[in-house]
């Protein structure tokens, strides 16, 4: 089946120009100047009119947690519901995290995640591997997974007794990655220090969600980020620091990058827009001071008074923020977040955003914070390069998968729960309730198939495929 997307402006990470996109089956076969006769008369079976709209590669969310176990419950989005929400929002590939906690075998967990996702994804998917217990067996598994298309490995400097790795364990894992070409991803917070602060707060009776942020201060993130950078420098491993929220941590990343080190920083929409004061400190008639539980995530939302949000936008514009992912890990308030009433440390950590990332970052374009090309770069192209997907994903070019979004800059998107608003994640609230976006995802294609159009979602849960990844294509 052939599809022609005509009349639009194709936007890449390096520029934009009026072009038509010709698709044959699942693949882009040509980009043509409007009216070009280079291929003769094109009689495509499907024609999509993109006049006045942007045509961009499908979004790649490099950080999701579908069905992730956490704190006695699990993320409320399944692969089916979460990937469907991604499709609504113009994300056509997710990279989810296989979880190995203490006492689990890496290979068993990989098989479990394949079972969860297979036949249940509206969009294509790939995996990272969380190494929650660094030992001889898991280090050997890292080598094996490279050949299976899982080429990045996440470590934790937080959550003692569950995921935390000692500095010595981190060094061993980094040495392994330096040898096999894998990418080390790091949750960089000083977990031991945070645990002390949490216990002290609870003993004082400071139990509301606001204190989740206060007890995970920027110093704990900056210190751990610096330590991770030094260990990566020691071992020669590339380092990707996930969900960076503190401007001081990003300053350390920028310094390492300026020195030529393979260090990369990821942030998320919540850190660009939301804050400790406004969200974690929120109150409502229904929930009182527990309202802020809706926005409990780690790393936490930072103080607007300290200027973190504006600084992150600047680092995004200058390239020191490499990608914007979501860390999508949603929980409902009822029966999940409310587990932490009276003790913020028991609130499941996570925010749902997989549906809204493309829109929220486009709002940054509209508001003059980033360029149109930077939007495509951090949401589509660089995630593809970072995670060994580029060529097939993250670009509109002959031979690439026909993952395409037609985006209307003159459209409008209202986010939230209720009639006339966009919310398709499996949650009983929206972390972005009431947000208005100056743009709209009109049409989404995944490997040439329209999965979202003007009527809504028209895909199927069996469409998405596992995508084995190569090594990172974004290293010096």
PDB file of C-alpha atoms in Angstrom, residues 17 57 64 69 78 83-85 157 179 189-190 227 230 272 297 307 320 333 352 376 412 422 426 440 451 456:
ATOM      1  CA  UNK A  17      11.210  22.807   4.050  1.00  0.00           C
ATOM      2  CA  UNK A  57       9.312  11.748  12.514  1.00  0.00           C
ATOM      3  CA  UNK A  64       8.832   4.525  30.192  1.00  0.00           C
ATOM      4  CA  UNK A  69       6.258  -3.010  40.201  1.00  0.00           C
ATOM      5  CA  UNK A  78      -0.260  -1.690  30.897  1.00  0.00           C
ATOM      6  CA  UNK A  83       1.211   2.496  24.201  1.00  0.00           C
ATOM      7  CA  UNK A  84      -2.251   3.504  23.019  1.00  0.00           C
ATOM      8  CA  UNK A  85      -1.919   6.784  24.920  1.00  0.00           C
ATOM      9  CA  UNK A 157      22.407   5.390  43.436  1.00  0.00           C
ATOM     10  CA  UNK A 179      34.122  -3.380  27.173  1.00  0.00           C
ATOM     11  CA  UNK A 189      20.580  10.682  43.850  1.00  0.00           C
ATOM     12  CA  UNK A 190      22.441  10.030  47.100  1.00  0.00           C
ATOM     13  CA  UNK A 227      30.166  10.972  41.459  1.00  0.00           C
ATOM     14  CA  UNK A 230      33.844  10.682  37.884  1.00  0.00           C
ATOM     15  CA  UNK A 272      10.554  21.964  32.698  1.00  0.00           C
ATOM     16  CA  UNK A 297       8.194  11.407  41.434  1.00  0.00           C
ATOM     17  CA  UNK A 307      15.194  28.837  39.081  1.00  0.00           C
ATOM     18  CA  UNK A 320      23.456  20.011  27.306  1.00  0.00           C
ATOM     19  CA  UNK A 333      -4.733   8.362  43.492  1.00  0.00           C
ATOM     20  CA  UNK A 352       1.964   9.941  33.686  1.00  0.00           C
ATOM     21  CA  UNK A 376      12.292  17.337  16.675  1.00  0.00           C
ATOM     22  CA  UNK A 412      -5.335  23.394  19.973  1.00  0.00           C
ATOM     23  CA  UNK A 422      -7.101  14.773  25.999  1.00  0.00           C
ATOM     24  CA  UNK A 426      -5.004   4.523  32.651  1.00  0.00           C
ATOM     25  CA  UNK A 440      -2.397  19.510  17.953  1.00  0.00           C
ATOM     26  CA  UNK A 451      -2.960   4.625  14.041  1.00  0.00           C
ATOM     27  CA  UNK A 456      -9.137   9.473  17.158  1.00  0.00           C
TER      28      UNK A 456
END
